[in-house]
């Protein structure tokens, strides 16, 4: 079976980590976090990084975002070394981190406003980029709601809209659904899959939820305990939308759980 591909876009960007190791310098010495990480994320693909807590997943994402430089090795976006953050690579974190005094659309407008491409006034609500971003995450009716009026799932939708507004070629997702209840999580997983298929961005998702990785990704990279090394790498060739009871899904779940140290 061939996995459905997302729509190609002319400016799709691939990401590559080559021999990346990382350590944090602490008062008590150095903490080795990543060891010799090598993988490439092809343009337009969806890769999930799965591993135990502390295995360096968020560190990998921060390195790709350009928020951290690796102690050793290289990290490239379309064969150009990543030297710092860039609007072509947007990040969504576990916490929506909305400004409580700004309503939904004003939170979404934050990035373009800071870059001076949207004026802060009332008219900005009708800026096509903001309208479109809210549409894409299903929040049109909540444009003027305040953050305290939103459920956890809606707050994460705002965070997603904020990341999508600049139409990033690469979307970096650090357990974006990690704090949501199981039902909301399931709904947002489906929405994220749809967004990826319609938008054509390259996605790199960090998660410790095996089923989430299997629902969303076309490739799963499994990390060991700290220092994180790649212990498993698997293609998810299952047609979308995916179903947890599908025998292929069940078989892949056992393989991944085995790599994580939970053989059945
Ligand atoms: P994961 O996302 O897989 O849980 P992280 O990349 O967040 O792992 O962290 C890996 C290890 O590095 C953890 O032990 C964490 O405590 C440590 N760590 C993360 N960020 C820093 C930092 N800025 N300074 C020092 N140690 C850090
Ligand atoms: Mg993390």
PDB file of C-alpha atoms and ligand atoms in Angstrom:
ATOM      1  CA  UNK A   1       0.000   0.000   0.000  1.00  0.00           C
ATOM      2  CA  UNK A   2       1.253   3.474  -0.823  1.00  0.00           C
ATOM      3  CA  UNK A   3       0.826   6.213   1.774  1.00  0.00           C
ATOM      4  CA  UNK A   4      -0.991   9.278   0.431  1.00  0.00           C
ATOM      5  CA  UNK A   5       1.470  12.123  -0.117  1.00  0.00           C
ATOM      6  CA  UNK A   6       0.729  15.679   0.733  1.00  0.00           C
ATOM      7  CA  UNK A   7       0.429  18.259  -1.991  1.00  0.00           C
ATOM      8  CA  UNK A   8       3.821  19.258  -3.332  1.00  0.00           C
ATOM      9  CA  UNK A   9       4.827  22.860  -3.060  1.00  0.00           C
ATOM     10  CA  UNK A  10       7.493  24.622  -5.013  1.00  0.00           C
ATOM     11  CA  UNK A  11       9.313  25.894  -1.926  1.00  0.00           C
ATOM     12  CA  UNK A  12       9.293  22.606   0.021  1.00  0.00           C
ATOM     13  CA  UNK A  13      12.370  22.302   2.222  1.00  0.00           C
ATOM     14  CA  UNK A  14      14.157  19.171   3.404  1.00  0.00           C
ATOM     15  CA  UNK A  15      16.076  18.958   6.681  1.00  0.00           C
ATOM     16  CA  UNK A  16      19.181  16.905   7.405  1.00  0.00           C
ATOM     17  CA  UNK A  17      21.121  16.142  10.561  1.00  0.00           C
ATOM     18  CA  UNK A  18      24.610  14.788   9.963  1.00  0.00           C
ATOM     19  CA  UNK A  19      26.619  13.327  12.847  1.00  0.00           C
ATOM     20  CA  UNK A  20      24.883  15.511  15.419  1.00  0.00           C
ATOM     21  CA  UNK A  21      25.932  15.104  19.043  1.00  0.00           C
ATOM     22  CA  UNK A  22      24.984  17.475  21.800  1.00  0.00           C
ATOM     23  CA  UNK A  23      25.899  18.103  25.388  1.00  0.00           C
ATOM     24  CA  UNK A  24      24.731  20.680  27.881  1.00  0.00           C
ATOM     25  CA  UNK A  25      27.310  22.246  30.173  1.00  0.00           C
ATOM     26  CA  UNK A  26      26.116  22.182  33.770  1.00  0.00           C
ATOM     27  CA  UNK A  27      27.827  23.346  36.987  1.00  0.00           C
ATOM     28  CA  UNK A  28      28.418  19.710  37.837  1.00  0.00           C
ATOM     29  CA  UNK A  29      29.901  18.723  34.463  1.00  0.00           C
ATOM     30  CA  UNK A  30      28.549  18.018  31.012  1.00  0.00           C
ATOM     31  CA  UNK A  31      25.357  16.166  30.224  1.00  0.00           C
ATOM     32  CA  UNK A  32      25.557  14.110  27.036  1.00  0.00           C
ATOM     33  CA  UNK A  33      22.143  14.347  25.444  1.00  0.00           C
ATOM     34  CA  UNK A  34      22.478  13.264  21.802  1.00  0.00           C
ATOM     35  CA  UNK A  35      24.957  10.902  20.182  1.00  0.00           C
ATOM     36  CA  UNK A  36      25.694  10.739  16.496  1.00  0.00           C
ATOM     37  CA  UNK A  37      22.244  11.508  15.143  1.00  0.00           C
ATOM     38  CA  UNK A  38      21.941  11.129  11.383  1.00  0.00           C
ATOM     39  CA  UNK A  39      18.737  11.425   9.426  1.00  0.00           C
ATOM     40  CA  UNK A  40      17.192  13.311   6.559  1.00  0.00           C
ATOM     41  CA  UNK A  41      13.615  14.538   6.360  1.00  0.00           C
ATOM     42  CA  UNK A  42      12.667  14.769   2.678  1.00  0.00           C
ATOM     43  CA  UNK A  43      10.768  17.884   1.531  1.00  0.00           C
ATOM     44  CA  UNK A  44       7.047  17.568   2.195  1.00  0.00           C
ATOM     45  CA  UNK A  45       7.333  14.418   4.312  1.00  0.00           C
ATOM     46  CA  UNK A  46       6.095  13.831   7.841  1.00  0.00           C
ATOM     47  CA  UNK A  47       8.624  12.384  10.287  1.00  0.00           C
ATOM     48  CA  UNK A  48       7.975  11.569  13.946  1.00  0.00           C
ATOM     49  CA  UNK A  49      10.699  11.416  16.582  1.00  0.00           C
ATOM     50  CA  UNK A  50       9.727   9.052  19.338  1.00  0.00           C
ATOM     51  CA  UNK A  51      11.651   8.304  22.501  1.00  0.00           C
ATOM     52  CA  UNK A  52      11.608   8.191  26.279  1.00  0.00           C
ATOM     53  CA  UNK A  53      11.526  11.391  28.289  1.00  0.00           C
ATOM     54  CA  UNK A  54      14.970  12.990  28.412  1.00  0.00           C
ATOM     55  CA  UNK A  55      16.222  11.288  25.244  1.00  0.00           C
ATOM     56  CA  UNK A  56      16.888  14.637  23.573  1.00  0.00           C
ATOM     57  CA  UNK A  57      13.815  14.914  21.335  1.00  0.00           C
ATOM     58  CA  UNK A  58      13.151  18.562  22.170  1.00  0.00           C
ATOM     59  CA  UNK A  59      16.854  19.290  21.811  1.00  0.00           C
ATOM     60  CA  UNK A  60      16.742  17.945  18.233  1.00  0.00           C
ATOM     61  CA  UNK A  61      13.759  20.152  17.489  1.00  0.00           C
ATOM     62  CA  UNK A  62      15.424  23.219  18.995  1.00  0.00           C
ATOM     63  CA  UNK A  63      18.536  22.497  16.936  1.00  0.00           C
ATOM     64  CA  UNK A  64      16.459  22.292  13.732  1.00  0.00           C
ATOM     65  CA  UNK A  65      14.602  25.468  14.757  1.00  0.00           C
ATOM     66  CA  UNK A  66      18.001  27.162  15.080  1.00  0.00           C
ATOM     67  CA  UNK A  67      17.458  27.926  18.766  1.00  0.00           C
ATOM     68  CA  UNK A  68      20.437  25.768  19.777  1.00  0.00           C
ATOM     69  CA  UNK A  69      23.592  24.819  17.892  1.00  0.00           C
ATOM     70  CA  UNK A  70      24.806  21.243  18.131  1.00  0.00           C
ATOM     71  CA  UNK A  71      28.068  20.541  19.989  1.00  0.00           C
ATOM     72  CA  UNK A  72      29.157  18.427  17.009  1.00  0.00           C
ATOM     73  CA  UNK A  73      27.842  17.687  13.542  1.00  0.00           C
ATOM     74  CA  UNK A  74      25.816  19.641  11.056  1.00  0.00           C
ATOM     75  CA  UNK A  75      22.193  20.529  10.614  1.00  0.00           C
ATOM     76  CA  UNK A  76      20.986  21.663   7.224  1.00  0.00           C
ATOM     77  CA  UNK A  77      17.843  23.031   5.631  1.00  0.00           C
ATOM     78  CA  UNK A  78      17.999  22.363   1.908  1.00  0.00           C
ATOM     79  CA  UNK A  79      21.769  21.811   2.156  1.00  0.00           C
ATOM     80  CA  UNK A  80      22.345  25.179   3.845  1.00  0.00           C
ATOM     81  CA  UNK A  81      23.676  25.081   7.418  1.00  0.00           C
ATOM     82  CA  UNK A  82      21.071  26.277   9.927  1.00  0.00           C
ATOM     83  CA  UNK A  83      22.592  29.134  11.894  1.00  0.00           C
ATOM     84  CA  UNK A  84      19.559  30.542  13.683  1.00  0.00           C
ATOM     85  CA  UNK A  85      15.777  30.777  13.633  1.00  0.00           C
ATOM     86  CA  UNK A  86      14.061  31.537  10.338  1.00  0.00           C
ATOM     87  CA  UNK A  87      10.397  32.201   9.497  1.00  0.00           C
ATOM     88  CA  UNK A  88      10.485  29.286   7.037  1.00  0.00           C
ATOM     89  CA  UNK A  89      10.726  26.979  10.087  1.00  0.00           C
ATOM     90  CA  UNK A  90       7.880  27.462  12.591  1.00  0.00           C
ATOM     91  CA  UNK A  91       7.597  25.721  15.957  1.00  0.00           C
ATOM     92  CA  UNK A  92       4.543  24.677  17.978  1.00  0.00           C
ATOM     93  CA  UNK A  93       5.215  23.755  21.605  1.00  0.00           C
ATOM     94  CA  UNK A  94       3.233  21.770  24.149  1.00  0.00           C
ATOM     95  CA  UNK A  95       1.988  24.966  25.785  1.00  0.00           C
ATOM     96  CA  UNK A  96       0.067  27.349  23.579  1.00  0.00           C
ATOM     97  CA  UNK A  97       1.661  30.346  25.396  1.00  0.00           C
ATOM     98  CA  UNK A  98      -1.053  32.802  24.354  1.00  0.00           C
ATOM     99  CA  UNK A  99      -1.011  36.368  25.603  1.00  0.00           C
ATOM    100  CA  UNK A 100      -3.986  36.416  28.005  1.00  0.00           C
ATOM    101  CA  UNK A 101      -4.838  40.054  27.235  1.00  0.00           C
ATOM    102  CA  UNK A 102      -5.053  39.491  23.477  1.00  0.00           C
ATOM    103  CA  UNK A 103      -8.046  37.846  21.854  1.00  0.00           C
ATOM    104  CA  UNK A 104      -7.683  34.945  19.417  1.00  0.00           C
ATOM    105  CA  UNK A 105      -7.022  36.876  16.217  1.00  0.00           C
ATOM    106  CA  UNK A 106      -4.688  39.298  17.964  1.00  0.00           C
ATOM    107  CA  UNK A 107      -2.673  36.337  19.238  1.00  0.00           C
ATOM    108  CA  UNK A 108      -2.539  34.952  15.699  1.00  0.00           C
ATOM    109  CA  UNK A 109      -1.516  38.360  14.353  1.00  0.00           C
ATOM    110  CA  UNK A 110       1.461  38.566  16.698  1.00  0.00           C
ATOM    111  CA  UNK A 111       4.175  37.347  14.302  1.00  0.00           C
ATOM    112  CA  UNK A 112       3.231  39.473  11.271  1.00  0.00           C
ATOM    113  CA  UNK A 113       2.641  42.428  13.608  1.00  0.00           C
ATOM    114  CA  UNK A 114       6.144  42.090  15.072  1.00  0.00           C
ATOM    115  CA  UNK A 115       7.569  41.939  11.543  1.00  0.00           C
ATOM    116  CA  UNK A 116       5.564  45.033  10.616  1.00  0.00           C
ATOM    117  CA  UNK A 117       3.599  43.298   7.865  1.00  0.00           C
ATOM    118  CA  UNK A 118       0.267  43.717   9.656  1.00  0.00           C
ATOM    119  CA  UNK A 119      -0.854  46.863  11.437  1.00  0.00           C
ATOM    120  CA  UNK A 120      -2.085  46.398  14.993  1.00  0.00           C
ATOM    121  CA  UNK A 121      -5.443  48.127  14.410  1.00  0.00           C
ATOM    122  CA  UNK A 122      -8.922  46.711  14.219  1.00  0.00           C
ATOM    123  CA  UNK A 123      -8.768  46.345  10.414  1.00  0.00           C
ATOM    124  CA  UNK A 124      -6.106  43.666  10.781  1.00  0.00           C
ATOM    125  CA  UNK A 125      -8.831  41.229  11.796  1.00  0.00           C
ATOM    126  CA  UNK A 126      -9.801  41.177   8.127  1.00  0.00           C
ATOM    127  CA  UNK A 127      -6.261  40.693   6.872  1.00  0.00           C
ATOM    128  CA  UNK A 128      -6.597  37.708   4.502  1.00  0.00           C
ATOM    129  CA  UNK A 129      -3.711  35.866   6.155  1.00  0.00           C
ATOM    130  CA  UNK A 130      -5.361  36.050   9.566  1.00  0.00           C
ATOM    131  CA  UNK A 131      -8.772  35.106   8.190  1.00  0.00           C
ATOM    132  CA  UNK A 132      -7.239  32.146   6.365  1.00  0.00           C
ATOM    133  CA  UNK A 133      -5.153  30.981   9.351  1.00  0.00           C
ATOM    134  CA  UNK A 134      -8.247  30.965  11.594  1.00  0.00           C
ATOM    135  CA  UNK A 135     -10.215  29.147   8.908  1.00  0.00           C
ATOM    136  CA  UNK A 136      -7.585  26.454   8.588  1.00  0.00           C
ATOM    137  CA  UNK A 137      -7.798  25.582  12.277  1.00  0.00           C
ATOM    138  CA  UNK A 138     -11.578  25.991  12.497  1.00  0.00           C
ATOM    139  CA  UNK A 139     -11.556  29.038  14.778  1.00  0.00           C
ATOM    140  CA  UNK A 140     -13.335  31.608  12.603  1.00  0.00           C
ATOM    141  CA  UNK A 141     -16.242  31.835  15.032  1.00  0.00           C
ATOM    142  CA  UNK A 142     -13.861  32.398  17.945  1.00  0.00           C
ATOM    143  CA  UNK A 143     -11.796  35.228  16.455  1.00  0.00           C
ATOM    144  CA  UNK A 144     -12.680  37.638  19.248  1.00  0.00           C
ATOM    145  CA  UNK A 145     -12.710  35.117  22.128  1.00  0.00           C
ATOM    146  CA  UNK A 146     -10.180  35.640  24.912  1.00  0.00           C
ATOM    147  CA  UNK A 147      -7.686  32.885  25.847  1.00  0.00           C
ATOM    148  CA  UNK A 148      -9.392  32.189  29.208  1.00  0.00           C
ATOM    149  CA  UNK A 149     -12.574  31.330  27.283  1.00  0.00           C
ATOM    150  CA  UNK A 150     -10.843  28.606  25.250  1.00  0.00           C
ATOM    151  CA  UNK A 151     -10.536  24.879  25.929  1.00  0.00           C
ATOM    152  CA  UNK A 152      -7.046  23.337  25.811  1.00  0.00           C
ATOM    153  CA  UNK A 153      -7.698  22.025  22.317  1.00  0.00           C
ATOM    154  CA  UNK A 154      -8.811  25.438  21.059  1.00  0.00           C
ATOM    155  CA  UNK A 155      -5.773  27.120  22.603  1.00  0.00           C
ATOM    156  CA  UNK A 156      -3.541  24.657  20.729  1.00  0.00           C
ATOM    157  CA  UNK A 157      -5.468  25.465  17.533  1.00  0.00           C
ATOM    158  CA  UNK A 158      -4.595  29.134  18.079  1.00  0.00           C
ATOM    159  CA  UNK A 159      -0.936  28.176  18.535  1.00  0.00           C
ATOM    160  CA  UNK A 160      -1.151  26.190  15.293  1.00  0.00           C
ATOM    161  CA  UNK A 161      -2.751  29.121  13.446  1.00  0.00           C
ATOM    162  CA  UNK A 162       0.022  31.380  14.745  1.00  0.00           C
ATOM    163  CA  UNK A 163       2.634  28.980  13.387  1.00  0.00           C
ATOM    164  CA  UNK A 164       0.850  28.547  10.044  1.00  0.00           C
ATOM    165  CA  UNK A 165       0.228  32.223   9.319  1.00  0.00           C
ATOM    166  CA  UNK A 166       3.629  32.761   7.714  1.00  0.00           C
ATOM    167  CA  UNK A 167       3.039  29.646   5.571  1.00  0.00           C
ATOM    168  CA  UNK A 168       6.218  27.946   6.851  1.00  0.00           C
ATOM    169  CA  UNK A 169       7.868  25.354   4.648  1.00  0.00           C
ATOM    170  CA  UNK A 170       8.839  23.375   7.751  1.00  0.00           C
ATOM    171  CA  UNK A 171       6.609  22.845  10.782  1.00  0.00           C
ATOM    172  CA  UNK A 172       8.314  21.650  13.971  1.00  0.00           C
ATOM    173  CA  UNK A 173       5.907  20.178  16.509  1.00  0.00           C
ATOM    174  CA  UNK A 174       7.079  19.511  20.072  1.00  0.00           C
ATOM    175  CA  UNK A 175       4.397  17.343  21.674  1.00  0.00           C
ATOM    176  CA  UNK A 176       1.776  19.894  20.618  1.00  0.00           C
ATOM    177  CA  UNK A 177      -1.071  17.648  21.757  1.00  0.00           C
ATOM    178  CA  UNK A 178       0.673  16.346  24.864  1.00  0.00           C
ATOM    179  CA  UNK A 179      -1.541  18.047  27.420  1.00  0.00           C
ATOM    180  CA  UNK A 180      -4.898  17.396  25.779  1.00  0.00           C
ATOM    181  CA  UNK A 181      -7.440  14.793  26.824  1.00  0.00           C
ATOM    182  CA  UNK A 182      -7.540  11.648  24.687  1.00  0.00           C
ATOM    183  CA  UNK A 183     -10.662  12.606  22.699  1.00  0.00           C
ATOM    184  CA  UNK A 184      -9.521  16.138  21.837  1.00  0.00           C
ATOM    185  CA  UNK A 185      -6.147  14.706  20.987  1.00  0.00           C
ATOM    186  CA  UNK A 186      -7.697  12.288  18.515  1.00  0.00           C
ATOM    187  CA  UNK A 187      -9.627  15.097  16.827  1.00  0.00           C
ATOM    188  CA  UNK A 188      -6.561  17.323  16.551  1.00  0.00           C
ATOM    189  CA  UNK A 189      -4.448  14.467  15.207  1.00  0.00           C
ATOM    190  CA  UNK A 190      -6.898  14.126  12.346  1.00  0.00           C
ATOM    191  CA  UNK A 191      -6.924  17.875  11.766  1.00  0.00           C
ATOM    192  CA  UNK A 192      -3.137  18.016  11.777  1.00  0.00           C
ATOM    193  CA  UNK A 193      -2.991  15.192   9.224  1.00  0.00           C
ATOM    194  CA  UNK A 194      -5.436  17.121   7.000  1.00  0.00           C
ATOM    195  CA  UNK A 195      -3.494  20.374   7.379  1.00  0.00           C
ATOM    196  CA  UNK A 196      -0.275  18.631   6.445  1.00  0.00           C
ATOM    197  CA  UNK A 197      -1.867  17.051   3.386  1.00  0.00           C
ATOM    198  CA  UNK A 198      -3.401  20.309   2.189  1.00  0.00           C
ATOM    199  CA  UNK A 199      -0.501  22.646   3.039  1.00  0.00           C
ATOM    200  CA  UNK A 200       2.489  20.627   1.903  1.00  0.00           C
ATOM    201  CA  UNK A 201       4.860  21.676   4.685  1.00  0.00           C
ATOM    202  CA  UNK A 202       7.634  19.376   5.865  1.00  0.00           C
ATOM    203  CA  UNK A 203       6.695  18.139   9.330  1.00  0.00           C
ATOM    204  CA  UNK A 204       8.916  16.988  12.184  1.00  0.00           C
ATOM    205  CA  UNK A 205       6.885  15.878  15.197  1.00  0.00           C
ATOM    206  CA  UNK A 206       8.234  15.030  18.626  1.00  0.00           C
ATOM    207  CA  UNK A 207       5.998  12.738  20.629  1.00  0.00           C
ATOM    208  CA  UNK A 208       6.150   9.929  23.157  1.00  0.00           C
ATOM    209  CA  UNK A 209       2.792   8.590  21.965  1.00  0.00           C
ATOM    210  CA  UNK A 210       3.319   5.626  19.642  1.00  0.00           C
ATOM    211  CA  UNK A 211      -0.203   5.757  18.176  1.00  0.00           C
ATOM    212  CA  UNK A 212       0.085   9.480  17.495  1.00  0.00           C
ATOM    213  CA  UNK A 213       3.290   8.871  15.536  1.00  0.00           C
ATOM    214  CA  UNK A 214       1.603   6.032  13.601  1.00  0.00           C
ATOM    215  CA  UNK A 215      -1.492   8.137  12.813  1.00  0.00           C
ATOM    216  CA  UNK A 216       0.500  11.091  11.510  1.00  0.00           C
ATOM    217  CA  UNK A 217       3.927  10.193  10.232  1.00  0.00           C
ATOM    218  CA  UNK A 218       5.228   8.439   7.165  1.00  0.00           C
ATOM    219  CA  UNK A 219       8.405   7.678   9.017  1.00  0.00           C
ATOM    220  CA  UNK A 220       9.154   7.073  12.693  1.00  0.00           C
ATOM    221  CA  UNK A 221      12.604   7.481  14.192  1.00  0.00           C
ATOM    222  CA  UNK A 222      13.013   5.947  17.645  1.00  0.00           C
ATOM    223  CA  UNK A 223      15.574   7.260  20.129  1.00  0.00           C
ATOM    224  CA  UNK A 224      17.183   5.403  23.023  1.00  0.00           C
ATOM    225  CA  UNK A 225      17.344   6.668  26.596  1.00  0.00           C
ATOM    226  CA  UNK A 226      19.771   9.557  27.126  1.00  0.00           C
ATOM    227  CA  UNK A 227      22.128  10.071  25.444  1.00  0.00           C
ATOM    228  CA  UNK A 228      19.689   9.680  22.576  1.00  0.00           C
ATOM    229  CA  UNK A 229      20.867   7.462  19.738  1.00  0.00           C
ATOM    230  CA  UNK A 230      18.712   6.225  16.873  1.00  0.00           C
ATOM    231  CA  UNK A 231      17.622   2.671  17.737  1.00  0.00           C
ATOM    232  CA  UNK A 232      14.838   2.285  15.214  1.00  0.00           C
ATOM    233  CA  UNK A 233      13.756   3.777  11.931  1.00  0.00           C
ATOM    234  CA  UNK A 234      10.603   2.659  10.217  1.00  0.00           C
ATOM    235  CA  UNK A 235       8.499   3.648   7.226  1.00  0.00           C
ATOM    236  CA  UNK A 236       4.754   3.823   7.875  1.00  0.00           C
ATOM    237  CA  UNK A 237       3.336   2.681   4.564  1.00  0.00           C
ATOM    238  CA  UNK A 238      -0.312   2.732   5.576  1.00  0.00           C
ATOM    239  CA  UNK A 239      -2.932   4.641   3.634  1.00  0.00           C
ATOM    240  CA  UNK A 240      -4.441   7.742   5.247  1.00  0.00           C
ATOM    241  CA  UNK A 241      -6.689   8.240   7.118  1.00  0.00           C
ATOM    242  CA  UNK A 242      -5.280   5.561   9.393  1.00  0.00           C
ATOM    243  CA  UNK A 243      -7.144   3.352  11.800  1.00  0.00           C
ATOM    244  CA  UNK A 244      -5.766   1.964  15.016  1.00  0.00           C
ATOM    245  CA  UNK A 245      -7.361  -1.441  14.486  1.00  0.00           C
ATOM    246  CA  UNK A 246      -5.815  -1.908  11.018  1.00  0.00           C
ATOM    247  CA  UNK A 247      -3.599  -5.046  11.188  1.00  0.00           C
ATOM    248  CA  UNK A 248      -0.683  -3.145   9.614  1.00  0.00           C
ATOM    249  CA  UNK A 249      -1.058  -0.437  12.251  1.00  0.00           C
ATOM    250  CA  UNK A 250      -1.070  -3.063  15.008  1.00  0.00           C
ATOM    251  CA  UNK A 251       2.036  -4.751  13.593  1.00  0.00           C
ATOM    252  CA  UNK A 252       3.968  -1.485  13.354  1.00  0.00           C
ATOM    253  CA  UNK A 253       2.898  -0.530  16.890  1.00  0.00           C
ATOM    254  CA  UNK A 254       4.480  -3.759  18.234  1.00  0.00           C
ATOM    255  CA  UNK A 255       7.695  -3.102  16.320  1.00  0.00           C
ATOM    256  CA  UNK A 256       7.981   0.419  17.742  1.00  0.00           C
ATOM    257  CA  UNK A 257       7.098  -0.683  21.281  1.00  0.00           C
ATOM    258  CA  UNK A 258       9.805  -3.346  20.987  1.00  0.00           C
ATOM    259  CA  UNK A 259      12.418  -0.681  20.170  1.00  0.00           C
ATOM    260  CA  UNK A 260      11.217   1.323  23.150  1.00  0.00           C
ATOM    261  CA  UNK A 261      11.813  -1.688  25.371  1.00  0.00           C
ATOM    262  CA  UNK A 262       8.229  -2.943  25.653  1.00  0.00           C
ATOM    263  CA  UNK A 263       8.175  -6.205  23.676  1.00  0.00           C
ATOM    264  CA  UNK A 264       4.818  -7.959  23.599  1.00  0.00           C
TER     265      UNK A 264
HETATM  266  P1  LIG B   1      13.063  15.158  25.655  1.00  0.00           P
HETATM  267  O1  LIG B   1      12.397  16.218  24.883  1.00  0.00           O
HETATM  268  O2  LIG B   1      13.325  13.907  24.884  1.00  0.00           O
HETATM  269  O3  LIG B   1      12.348  14.838  26.943  1.00  0.00           O
HETATM  270  P2  LIG B   1      15.147  17.151  26.071  1.00  0.00           P
HETATM  271  O4  LIG B   1      15.805  17.389  24.777  1.00  0.00           O
HETATM  272  O5  LIG B   1      14.201  18.160  26.554  1.00  0.00           O
HETATM  273  O6  LIG B   1      14.525  15.677  26.088  1.00  0.00           O
HETATM  274  O7  LIG B   1      16.264  17.020  27.195  1.00  0.00           O
HETATM  275  C1  LIG B   1      17.285  16.039  27.173  1.00  0.00           C
HETATM  276  C2  LIG B   1      18.099  16.148  28.449  1.00  0.00           C
HETATM  277  O8  LIG B   1      18.790  17.392  28.454  1.00  0.00           O
HETATM  278  C3  LIG B   1      17.255  16.132  29.713  1.00  0.00           C
HETATM  279  O9  LIG B   1      17.946  15.377  30.686  1.00  0.00           O
HETATM  280  C4  LIG B   1      17.153  17.588  30.109  1.00  0.00           C
HETATM  281  O10 LIG B   1      17.051  17.720  31.496  1.00  0.00           O
HETATM  282  C5  LIG B   1      18.453  18.167  29.598  1.00  0.00           C
HETATM  283  N1  LIG B   1      18.326  19.572  29.141  1.00  0.00           N
HETATM  284  C6  LIG B   1      17.447  20.048  28.244  1.00  0.00           C
HETATM  285  N2  LIG B   1      17.642  21.356  28.014  1.00  0.00           N
HETATM  286  C7  LIG B   1      18.669  21.719  28.796  1.00  0.00           C
HETATM  287  C8  LIG B   1      19.371  22.956  29.018  1.00  0.00           C
HETATM  288  N3  LIG B   1      19.030  24.062  28.362  1.00  0.00           N
HETATM  289  N4  LIG B   1      20.400  22.951  29.899  1.00  0.00           N
HETATM  290  C9  LIG B   1      20.750  21.819  30.536  1.00  0.00           C
HETATM  291  N5  LIG B   1      20.154  20.634  30.388  1.00  0.00           N
HETATM  292  C10 LIG B   1      19.126  20.573  29.522  1.00  0.00           C
HETATM  293 MG1  LIG B   2      10.666  17.319  25.204  1.00  0.00          MG
END
